[in-house]
Short mmCIF file of C-alpha atoms in Angstrom, two decimals:
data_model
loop_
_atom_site.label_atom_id
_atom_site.label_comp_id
_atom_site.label_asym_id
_atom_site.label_seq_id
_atom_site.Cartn_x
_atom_site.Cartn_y
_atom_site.Cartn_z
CA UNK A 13 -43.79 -7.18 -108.64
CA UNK A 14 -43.11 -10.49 -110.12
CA UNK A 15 -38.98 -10.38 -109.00
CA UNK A 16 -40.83 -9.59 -105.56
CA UNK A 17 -42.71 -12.54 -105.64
CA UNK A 18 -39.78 -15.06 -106.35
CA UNK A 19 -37.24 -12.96 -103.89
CA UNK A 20 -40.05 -14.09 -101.61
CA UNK A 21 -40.73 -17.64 -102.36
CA UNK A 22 -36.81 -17.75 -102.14
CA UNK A 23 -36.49 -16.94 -98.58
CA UNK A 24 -39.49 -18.79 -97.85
CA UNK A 25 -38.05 -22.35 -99.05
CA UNK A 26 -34.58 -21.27 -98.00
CA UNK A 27 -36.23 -20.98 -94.21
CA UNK A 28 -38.00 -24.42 -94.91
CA UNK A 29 -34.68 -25.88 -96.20
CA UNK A 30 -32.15 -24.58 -93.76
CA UNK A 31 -33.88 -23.49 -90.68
CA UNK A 32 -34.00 -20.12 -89.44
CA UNK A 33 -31.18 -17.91 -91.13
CA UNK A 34 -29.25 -15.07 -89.31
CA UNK A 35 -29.49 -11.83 -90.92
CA UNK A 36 -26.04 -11.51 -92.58
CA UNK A 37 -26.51 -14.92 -94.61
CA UNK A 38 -30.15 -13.15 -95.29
CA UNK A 39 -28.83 -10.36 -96.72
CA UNK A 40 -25.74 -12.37 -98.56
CA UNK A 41 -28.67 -14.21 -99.99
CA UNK A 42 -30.76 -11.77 -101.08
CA UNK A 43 -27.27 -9.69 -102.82
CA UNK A 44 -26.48 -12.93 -104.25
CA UNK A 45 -30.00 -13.75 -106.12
CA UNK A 46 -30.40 -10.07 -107.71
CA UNK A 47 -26.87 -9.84 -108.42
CA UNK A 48 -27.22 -12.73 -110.93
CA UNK A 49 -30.78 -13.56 -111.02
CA UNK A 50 -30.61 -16.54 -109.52
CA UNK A 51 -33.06 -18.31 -107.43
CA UNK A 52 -33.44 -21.19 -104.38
CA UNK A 53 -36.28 -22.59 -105.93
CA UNK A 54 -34.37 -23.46 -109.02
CA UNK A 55 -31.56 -24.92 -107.07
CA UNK A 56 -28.97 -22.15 -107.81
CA UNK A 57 -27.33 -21.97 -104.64
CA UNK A 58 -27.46 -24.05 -101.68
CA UNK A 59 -25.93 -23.14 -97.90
CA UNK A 60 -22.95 -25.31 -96.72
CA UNK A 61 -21.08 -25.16 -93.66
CA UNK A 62 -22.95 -21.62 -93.02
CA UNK A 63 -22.05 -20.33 -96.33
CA UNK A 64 -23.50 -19.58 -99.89
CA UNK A 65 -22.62 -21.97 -102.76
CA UNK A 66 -23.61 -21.35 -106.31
CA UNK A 67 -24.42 -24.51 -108.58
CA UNK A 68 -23.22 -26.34 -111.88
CA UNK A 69 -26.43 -24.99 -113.87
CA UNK A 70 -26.85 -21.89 -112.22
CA UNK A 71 -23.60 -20.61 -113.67
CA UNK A 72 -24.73 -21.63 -116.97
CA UNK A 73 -27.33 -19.88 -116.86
CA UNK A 74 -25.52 -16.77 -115.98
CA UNK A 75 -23.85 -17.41 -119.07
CA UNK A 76 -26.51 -18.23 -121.16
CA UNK A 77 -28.37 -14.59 -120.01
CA UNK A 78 -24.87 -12.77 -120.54
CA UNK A 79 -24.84 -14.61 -124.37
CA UNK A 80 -21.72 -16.25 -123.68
CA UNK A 81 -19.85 -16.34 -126.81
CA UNK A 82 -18.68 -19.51 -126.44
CA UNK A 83 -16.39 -22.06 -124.61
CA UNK A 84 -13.15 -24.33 -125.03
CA UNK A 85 -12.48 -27.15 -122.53
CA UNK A 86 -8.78 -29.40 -123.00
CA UNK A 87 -7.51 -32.03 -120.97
CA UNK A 88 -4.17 -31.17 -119.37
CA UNK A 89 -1.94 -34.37 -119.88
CA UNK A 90 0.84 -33.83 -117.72
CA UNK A 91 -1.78 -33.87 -114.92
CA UNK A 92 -3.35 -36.54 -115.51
CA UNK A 93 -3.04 -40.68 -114.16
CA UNK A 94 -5.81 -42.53 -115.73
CA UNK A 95 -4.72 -45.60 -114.05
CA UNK A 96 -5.12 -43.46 -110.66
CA UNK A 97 -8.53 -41.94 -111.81
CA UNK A 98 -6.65 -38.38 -111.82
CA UNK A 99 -8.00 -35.90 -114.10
CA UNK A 100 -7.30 -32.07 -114.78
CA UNK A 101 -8.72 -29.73 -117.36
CA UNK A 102 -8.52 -26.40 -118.67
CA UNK A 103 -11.52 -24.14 -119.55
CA UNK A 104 -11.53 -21.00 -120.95
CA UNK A 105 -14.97 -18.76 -121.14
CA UNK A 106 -15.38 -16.02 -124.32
CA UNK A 107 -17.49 -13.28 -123.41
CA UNK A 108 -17.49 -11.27 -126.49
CA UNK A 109 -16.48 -12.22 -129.82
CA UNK A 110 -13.22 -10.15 -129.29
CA UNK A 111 -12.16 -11.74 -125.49
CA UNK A 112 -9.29 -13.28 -125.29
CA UNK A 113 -10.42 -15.29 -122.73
CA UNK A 114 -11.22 -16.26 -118.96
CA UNK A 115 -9.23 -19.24 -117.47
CA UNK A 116 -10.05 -21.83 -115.64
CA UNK A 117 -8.33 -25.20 -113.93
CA UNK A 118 -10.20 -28.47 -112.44
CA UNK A 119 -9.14 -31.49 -110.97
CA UNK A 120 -10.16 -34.72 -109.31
CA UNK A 121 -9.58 -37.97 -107.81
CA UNK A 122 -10.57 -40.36 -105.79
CA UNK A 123 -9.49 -38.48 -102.71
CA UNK A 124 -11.44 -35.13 -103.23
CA UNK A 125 -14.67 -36.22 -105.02
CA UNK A 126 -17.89 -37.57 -103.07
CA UNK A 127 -18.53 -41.03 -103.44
CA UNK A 128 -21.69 -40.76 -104.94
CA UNK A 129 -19.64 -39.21 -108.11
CA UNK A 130 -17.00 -42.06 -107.61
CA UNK A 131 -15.77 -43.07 -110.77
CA UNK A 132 -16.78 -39.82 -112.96
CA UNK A 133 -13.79 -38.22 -111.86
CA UNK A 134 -12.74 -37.18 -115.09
CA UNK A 135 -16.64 -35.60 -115.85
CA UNK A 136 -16.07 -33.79 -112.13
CA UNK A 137 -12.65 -32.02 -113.36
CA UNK A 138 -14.10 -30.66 -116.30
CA UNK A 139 -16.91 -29.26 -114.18
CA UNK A 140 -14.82 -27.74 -111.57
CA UNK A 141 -12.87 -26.36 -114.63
CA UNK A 142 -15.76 -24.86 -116.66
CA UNK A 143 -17.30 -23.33 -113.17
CA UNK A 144 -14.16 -21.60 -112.26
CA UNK A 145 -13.98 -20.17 -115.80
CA UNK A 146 -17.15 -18.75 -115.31
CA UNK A 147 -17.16 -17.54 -112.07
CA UNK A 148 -14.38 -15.41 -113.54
CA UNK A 149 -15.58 -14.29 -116.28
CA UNK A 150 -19.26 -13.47 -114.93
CA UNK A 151 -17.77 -12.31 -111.24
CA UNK A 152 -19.46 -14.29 -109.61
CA UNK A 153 -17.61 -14.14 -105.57
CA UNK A 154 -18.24 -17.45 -103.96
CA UNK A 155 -17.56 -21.02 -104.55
CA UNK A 156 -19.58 -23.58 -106.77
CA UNK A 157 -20.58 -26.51 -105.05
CA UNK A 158 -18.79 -28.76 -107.46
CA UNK A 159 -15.93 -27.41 -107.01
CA UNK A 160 -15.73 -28.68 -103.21
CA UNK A 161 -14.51 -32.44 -102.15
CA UNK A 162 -17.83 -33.91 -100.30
CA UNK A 163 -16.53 -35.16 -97.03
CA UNK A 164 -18.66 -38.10 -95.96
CA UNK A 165 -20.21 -38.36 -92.69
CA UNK A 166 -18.91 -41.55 -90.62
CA UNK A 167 -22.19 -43.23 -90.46
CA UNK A 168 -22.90 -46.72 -91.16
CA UNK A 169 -25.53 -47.65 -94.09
CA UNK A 170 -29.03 -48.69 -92.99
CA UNK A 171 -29.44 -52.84 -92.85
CA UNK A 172 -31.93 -53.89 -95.47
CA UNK A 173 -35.07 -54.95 -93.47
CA UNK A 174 -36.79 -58.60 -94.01
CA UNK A 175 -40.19 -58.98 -95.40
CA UNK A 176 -42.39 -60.22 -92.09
CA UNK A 177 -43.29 -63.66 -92.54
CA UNK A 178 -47.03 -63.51 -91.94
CA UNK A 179 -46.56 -62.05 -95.80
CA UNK A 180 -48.30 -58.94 -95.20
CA UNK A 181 -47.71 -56.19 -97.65
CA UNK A 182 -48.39 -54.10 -100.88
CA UNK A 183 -49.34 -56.33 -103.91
CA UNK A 184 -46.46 -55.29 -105.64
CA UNK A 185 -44.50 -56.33 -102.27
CA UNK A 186 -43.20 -53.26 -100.44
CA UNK A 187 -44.41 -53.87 -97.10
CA UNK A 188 -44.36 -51.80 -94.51
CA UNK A 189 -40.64 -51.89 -93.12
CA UNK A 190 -40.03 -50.15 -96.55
CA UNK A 191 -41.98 -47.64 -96.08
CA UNK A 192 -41.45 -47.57 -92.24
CA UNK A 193 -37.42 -46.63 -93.54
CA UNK A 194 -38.68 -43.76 -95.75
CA UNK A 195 -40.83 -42.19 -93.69
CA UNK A 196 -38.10 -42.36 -90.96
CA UNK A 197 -35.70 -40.96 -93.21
CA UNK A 198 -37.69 -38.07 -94.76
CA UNK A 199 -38.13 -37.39 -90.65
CA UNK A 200 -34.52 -37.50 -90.14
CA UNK A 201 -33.40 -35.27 -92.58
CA UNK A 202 -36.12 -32.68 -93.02
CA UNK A 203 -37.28 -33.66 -96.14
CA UNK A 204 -40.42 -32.77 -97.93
CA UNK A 205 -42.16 -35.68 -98.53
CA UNK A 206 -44.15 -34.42 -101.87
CA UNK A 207 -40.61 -34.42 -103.59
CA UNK A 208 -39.21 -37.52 -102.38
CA UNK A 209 -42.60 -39.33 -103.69
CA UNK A 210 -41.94 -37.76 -107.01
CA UNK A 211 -38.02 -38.58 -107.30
CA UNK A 212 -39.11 -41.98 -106.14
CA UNK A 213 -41.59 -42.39 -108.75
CA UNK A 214 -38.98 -40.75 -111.38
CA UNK A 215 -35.66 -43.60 -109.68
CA UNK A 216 -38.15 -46.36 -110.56
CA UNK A 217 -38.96 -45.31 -114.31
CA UNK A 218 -42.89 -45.82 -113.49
CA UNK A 219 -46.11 -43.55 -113.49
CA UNK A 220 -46.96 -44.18 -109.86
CA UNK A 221 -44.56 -45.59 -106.53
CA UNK A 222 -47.70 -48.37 -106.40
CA UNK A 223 -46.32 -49.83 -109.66
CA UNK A 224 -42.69 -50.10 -108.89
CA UNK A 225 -41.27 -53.49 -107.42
CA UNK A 226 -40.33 -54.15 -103.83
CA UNK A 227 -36.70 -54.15 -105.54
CA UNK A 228 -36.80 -51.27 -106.44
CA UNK A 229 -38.25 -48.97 -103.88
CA UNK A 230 -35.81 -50.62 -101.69
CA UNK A 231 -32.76 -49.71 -104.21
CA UNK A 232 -34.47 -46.27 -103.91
CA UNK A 233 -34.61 -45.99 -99.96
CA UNK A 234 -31.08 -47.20 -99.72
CA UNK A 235 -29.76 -44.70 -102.35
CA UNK A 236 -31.62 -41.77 -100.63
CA UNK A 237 -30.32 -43.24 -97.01
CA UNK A 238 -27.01 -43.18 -98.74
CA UNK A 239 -27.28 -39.66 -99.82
CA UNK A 240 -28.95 -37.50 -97.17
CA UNK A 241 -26.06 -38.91 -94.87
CA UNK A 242 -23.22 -38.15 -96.80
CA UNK A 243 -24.71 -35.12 -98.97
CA UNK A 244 -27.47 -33.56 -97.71
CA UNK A 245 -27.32 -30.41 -99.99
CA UNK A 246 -26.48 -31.51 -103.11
CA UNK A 247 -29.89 -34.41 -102.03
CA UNK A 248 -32.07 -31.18 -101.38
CA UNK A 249 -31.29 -29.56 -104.80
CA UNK A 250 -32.47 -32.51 -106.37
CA UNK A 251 -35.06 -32.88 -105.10
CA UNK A 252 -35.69 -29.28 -105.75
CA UNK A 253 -35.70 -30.14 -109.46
CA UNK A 254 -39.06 -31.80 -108.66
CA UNK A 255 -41.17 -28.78 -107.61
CA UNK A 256 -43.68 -27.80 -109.67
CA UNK A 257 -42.80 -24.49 -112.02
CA UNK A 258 -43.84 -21.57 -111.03
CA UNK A 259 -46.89 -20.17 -112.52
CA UNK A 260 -46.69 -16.06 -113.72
CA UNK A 261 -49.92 -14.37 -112.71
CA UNK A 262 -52.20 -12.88 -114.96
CA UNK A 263 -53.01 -9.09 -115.07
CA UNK A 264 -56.35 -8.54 -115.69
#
């Protein structure tokens, strides 16, 4: 009853996150979550492009359930131009205590990593490396999302707006044009606007958005203009990380 339940909230936030879904990707979906035990509420996969991608911590968690015996990770040298911010690694996933092994190869640069992640290349190659190594040794059939470059959308970043000058405004100074660019935004892009409050609140470092600085909400808007443009998906699961756990039912 309980696997029900989630199967269910699934498909309910992956309607509210990606519109309404044709049967086939339904049905991939559904394959996909019992397969592995994975779930859209924990950010595990994500749709890109009209197709299923599974994430960075979903596949450790597949390991961690399948007690993964363990995991080795080396750079590989003749690969790699620091000066160029190239990297490459090699994984390799144990199963059992006997396995020789499940292989895996990464790499990155400047040319096939988003620009969010610009300048972690070499922290992006070892991911793609570990993920393929796992999707190989757990068998898992489609793509990790950090494996794929993030192409960014041709669109120009939002102007900062000025404060008006009759001084109106928040006492901490975040008038309205701030806000006027986040609710704008969270209209753009779909957004729910219950989890961009709380990954606001968690950007600035404080207990409530009323306490953080004009500075920084506007640091905040511009990152989260930044992102939704240029990486929508990999913006939702984030902010996916901010929903509220879910709470198992009691049987009386």
């Amino acid at each position: 009853m309980q696997k029900k339940q989630g199967l269910q909230q699934d498909l309910r936030l992956a309607r509210r996150l990606w519109g309404s879904l044709k049967k086939p990707l339904i049905d991939n979906l559904l394959a996909l979550l019992k397969r592995h035990q994975l779930s859209v509420v924990a950010g595990d996969v994500l749709l890109i492009n009209g197709r299923w991608y599974v994430t960075h911590s979903a596949l450790l968690g597949i390991a961690l359930r399948k007690r993964c015996k363990g995991m080795h990770v080396t750079p590989i040298q003749e690969l790699t131009d620091q000066a160029a911010s190239r990297f490459a690694f090699r994984a390799k996933v144990f199963t059992t205590p006997t396995c020789k092994g499940f292989d895996g190869y990464g790499d990155a640069d400047p040319s096939n990593v988003s620009s969010l992640v610009r300048g972690a290349e070499m922290r992006v190659a070892e991911t793609r490396a570990v993920n393929r190594a796992l999707r190989k040794a757990y068998a898992v059939g489609i793509c990790s999302v950090e494996e794929i470059g993030s192409a960014a959308i041709p669109t120009g970043k939002i102007p900062p707006q000025k404060e008006n000058g009759n001084g109106s405004g928040n006492r901490n100074g975040t008038g309205p044009k701030v806000r006027d660019r986040l609710c704008q935004l969270i209209r753009q892009h779909k957004l729910d606007p219950e989890l961009v409050k709380a990954y606001a609140v968690d950007y600035c470092g404080t207990k409530t958005l009323r306490e953080a600085s004009r500075e920084q909400v506007e640091a905040f808007v511009q990152q989260l203009a930044e992102w939704a443009e240029k990486d929508r998906n990999a913006l939702l699961c984030q902010l996916n990380s901010y929903l509220p756990p879910k709470h198992e039912e009691r049987i009386a």
